[in-house]
Tab-separated table of C-alpha atoms in Angstrom:
chain	number	residue	atom	x	y	z
A	1	MET	CA	9.382	-1.453	-4.421
A	2	ASN	CA	8.813	-3.126	-1.068
A	3	ALA	CA	6.304	-0.454	-0.081
A	4	SER	CA	4.382	-1.013	-3.319
A	5	LEU	CA	4.192	-4.741	-2.731
A	6	ARG	CA	3.120	-4.224	0.885
A	7	LEU	CA	0.411	-1.810	-0.218
A	8	PHE	CA	-0.777	-4.337	-2.801
A	9	THR	CA	-1.029	-7.193	-0.303
A	10	ALA	CA	-2.767	-5.045	2.324
A	11	LEU	CA	-5.886	-4.354	0.239
A	12	SER	CA	-8.869	-6.489	-0.625
A	13	LEU	CA	-9.999	-5.476	-4.100
A	14	ARG	CA	-13.450	-7.102	-4.136
A	15	SER	CA	-16.274	-4.617	-4.452
A	16	GLU	CA	-19.619	-4.395	-6.207
A	17	ARG	CA	-19.563	-0.638	-6.794
A	18	ARG	CA	-18.521	0.506	-10.240
A	19	GLU	CA	-16.383	3.384	-8.935
A	20	ASP	CA	-14.484	1.009	-6.654
A	21	ARG	CA	-13.737	-1.313	-9.564
A	22	LEU	CA	-12.410	1.600	-11.609
A	23	ILE	CA	-10.199	2.764	-8.712
A	24	SER	CA	-9.035	-0.849	-8.279
A	25	VAL	CA	-7.901	-0.985	-11.904
A	26	VAL	CA	-5.997	2.301	-11.524
A	27	PHE	CA	-4.503	1.016	-8.256
A	28	LEU	CA	-3.337	-2.272	-9.797
A	29	THR	CA	-1.905	-0.526	-12.846
A	30	CYS	CA	0.032	1.951	-10.712
A	31	ILE	CA	1.344	-0.773	-8.412
A	32	CYS	CA	2.525	-2.861	-11.382
A	33	VAL	CA	4.287	0.113	-12.975
A	34	SER	CA	5.793	1.102	-9.633
A	35	VAL	CA	7.212	-2.355	-8.963
A	36	LEU	CA	8.564	-2.793	-12.501
A	37	ALA	CA	10.071	0.707	-12.625
A	38	GLY	CA	11.613	0.205	-9.188
A	39	ALA	CA	13.140	-3.109	-10.223
A	40	TYR	CA	14.536	-1.599	-13.436
A	41	THR	CA	16.019	1.344	-11.533
A	42	THR	CA	17.539	-0.861	-8.858
A	43	VAL	CA	19.173	-3.291	-11.269
A	44	LEU	CA	20.394	-0.561	-13.608
A	45	PHE	CA	22.051	1.584	-10.965
A	46	THR	CA	23.479	-1.426	-9.137
A	47	LEU	CA	25.199	-2.640	-12.301
A	48	ILE	CA	26.471	0.836	-13.184
A	49	GLN	CA	27.763	1.274	-9.639
A	50	GLN	CA	29.563	-2.080	-9.668
A	51	TYR	CA	31.304	-1.433	-12.987
A	52	ALA	CA	32.237	2.128	-12.003
A	53	LYS	CA	33.701	1.049	-8.650
A	54	ARG	CA	35.663	-1.712	-10.330
A	55	ALA	CA	37.193	0.695	-12.846
A	56	LEU	CA	38.066	3.241	-10.163
A	57	GLY	CA	39.379	0.568	-7.804
A	58	MET	CA	41.758	-0.725	-10.455
A	59	ASN	CA	43.067	2.806	-11.255
A	60	MET	CA	41.499	2.827	-14.694
A	61	ASP	CA	40.275	6.425	-14.580
A	62	ASP	CA	40.253	6.801	-18.363
A	63	ARG	CA	38.037	3.733	-18.722
A	64	TYR	CA	35.793	5.024	-15.939
A	65	ILE	CA	35.326	8.334	-17.788
A	66	ALA	CA	34.598	6.489	-21.032
A	67	PHE	CA	32.138	4.201	-19.208
A	68	PHE	CA	30.470	7.162	-17.516
A	69	GLU	CA	29.964	8.919	-20.849
A	70	ALA	CA	28.780	5.733	-22.581
A	71	THR	CA	26.120	5.047	-19.940
A	72	GLU	CA	24.616	8.530	-19.897
A	73	LYS	CA	21.403	7.551	-21.704
A	74	TYR	CA	20.944	4.589	-19.336
A	75	ARG	CA	21.461	6.753	-16.263
A	76	ILE	CA	18.906	9.235	-17.594
A	77	SER	CA	16.387	6.462	-18.260
A	78	GLY	CA	17.082	5.047	-14.790
A	79	TRP	CA	16.441	8.435	-13.214
A	80	ARG	CA	13.183	8.804	-15.142
A	81	SER	CA	12.196	5.300	-14.118
A	82	PHE	CA	12.897	6.182	-10.480
A	83	VAL	CA	10.687	9.269	-10.677
A	84	GLY	CA	7.991	7.209	-12.417
A	85	CYS	CA	8.201	4.647	-9.638
A	86	LEU	CA	7.692	7.349	-7.004
A	87	ALA	CA	4.849	8.979	-8.936
A	88	THR	CA	2.916	5.764	-9.578
A	89	PHE	CA	3.393	4.674	-5.968
A	90	SER	CA	1.955	7.992	-4.808
A	91	ILE	CA	-1.061	7.618	-7.075
A	92	ALA	CA	-1.539	4.036	-5.883
A	93	PHE	CA	-1.439	5.303	-2.300
A	94	CYS	CA	-4.274	7.739	-3.099
A	95	CYS	CA	-6.269	4.866	-4.601
A	96	SER	CA	-5.618	2.721	-1.544
A	97	MET	CA	-7.041	5.462	0.691
A	98	TRP	CA	-10.220	5.394	-1.399
A	99	LEU	CA	-10.488	1.609	-1.312
A	100	LYS	CA	-9.610	1.188	2.374
A	101	ILE	CA	-12.111	3.647	3.871
A	102	GLU	CA	-15.646	2.281	3.989
A	103	LEU	CA	-17.766	5.283	5.044
A	104	ARG	CA	-18.544	7.493	2.062
A	105	GLN	CA	-18.218	10.895	3.750
A	106	TYR	CA	-14.775	10.023	5.154
A	107	ARG	CA	-13.759	8.383	1.904
A	108	TYR	CA	-14.204	11.586	-0.083
A	109	VAL	CA	-12.519	13.776	2.525
A	110	TRP	CA	-9.434	11.640	3.112
A	111	SER	CA	-9.012	10.741	-0.551
A	112	THR	CA	-9.171	14.418	-1.510
A	113	VAL	CA	-6.690	15.413	1.199
A	114	THR	CA	-4.336	12.627	0.136
A	115	LEU	CA	-4.663	13.566	-3.531
A	116	VAL	CA	-3.861	17.241	-2.824
A	117	VAL	CA	-0.809	16.338	-0.723
A	118	VAL	CA	0.430	13.895	-3.368
A	119	ALA	CA	-0.086	16.501	-6.119
A	120	LEU	CA	1.993	19.025	-4.159
A	121	ILE	CA	4.733	16.462	-3.530
A	122	LEU	CA	4.788	15.370	-7.176
A	123	GLY	CA	5.055	18.992	-8.258
A	124	GLN	CA	8.123	19.423	-6.054
A	125	TRP	CA	9.646	16.154	-7.308
A	126	PHE	CA	9.202	17.120	-10.948
A	127	GLU	CA	10.641	20.589	-10.314
A	128	PHE	CA	13.641	18.994	-8.609
A	129	CYS	CA	14.040	16.502	-11.457
A	130	ARG	CA	14.040	19.256	-14.053
A	131	GLY	CA	16.857	20.924	-12.127
A	132	VAL	CA	18.825	17.679	-11.858
A	133	MET	CA	18.373	16.797	-15.517
A	134	HIS	CA	19.519	20.230	-16.679
A	135	SER	CA	22.421	20.572	-14.239
A	136	GLY	CA	24.481	17.874	-15.956
A	137	ARG	CA	24.746	19.570	-19.347
A	138	ARG	CA	28.270	19.896	-20.631
A	139	GLU	CA	27.782	22.462	-23.388
A	140	PRO	CA	27.874	26.136	-22.498
A	141	LEU	CA	24.437	27.620	-22.057
A	142	ALA	CA	23.370	31.154	-22.766
A	143	ASP	CA	21.954	33.215	-19.941
A	144	ARG	CA	18.443	32.116	-19.207
A	145	SER	CA	15.811	32.774	-16.610
A	146	LEU	CA	15.161	30.137	-14.013
A	147	VAL	CA	12.770	29.919	-11.124
A	148	ASN	CA	14.498	28.648	-8.010
A	149	PHE	CA	12.812	26.724	-5.200
A	150	ASN	CA	11.688	29.959	-3.511
A	151	GLY	CA	9.785	31.031	-6.633
A	152	ILE	CA	12.215	33.882	-7.327
A	153	GLU	CA	13.313	34.344	-10.911
A	154	THR	CA	17.105	34.281	-11.259
A	155	GLN	CA	19.638	34.299	-14.061
A	156	GLU	CA	21.812	31.279	-14.663
A	157	ARG	CA	25.251	31.793	-16.144
A	158	ARG	CA	27.608	29.066	-17.159
A	159	LEU	CA	31.118	29.407	-18.433
A	160	PRO	CA	32.373	27.267	-21.292
A	161	ARG	CA	34.326	24.230	-20.068
A	162	ASN	CA	37.663	25.467	-21.387
A	163	LYS	CA	37.451	28.603	-19.180
A	164	LEU	CA	36.837	26.756	-15.925
């Protein structure tokens, strides 16, 4: 969130070129979404953490388990918000490269390089997020093919909870 605000204050968004105005709109939209998603994520996980620590600290394990199960949809939305914050910040960073560099030939080169790097990073983040979101399932899953981080197809097997 701090990085988004610093990026926002570091740029001057006044330009006469149409393409710069369009990039400025995308930049401002991404920065706004990044800041709001970051604030939502921070507040949500701070509150969940405080309530969870309180329950565990007072030896109320059964209430902690009930709280943990009751807040599952909020934790999932917080995780998605966190990923959205990272993604929109990355896109805003690409836009800032375009807006900051004055010379056209360097502008295209550095913006393209930044965009490719950000696309590769976002691809890895989304692959990681898919793994995190599916790793918390409680119901037994049938065997299914997965692609691990090395690109090798593997089989995932899970035992039902009562056999663990």
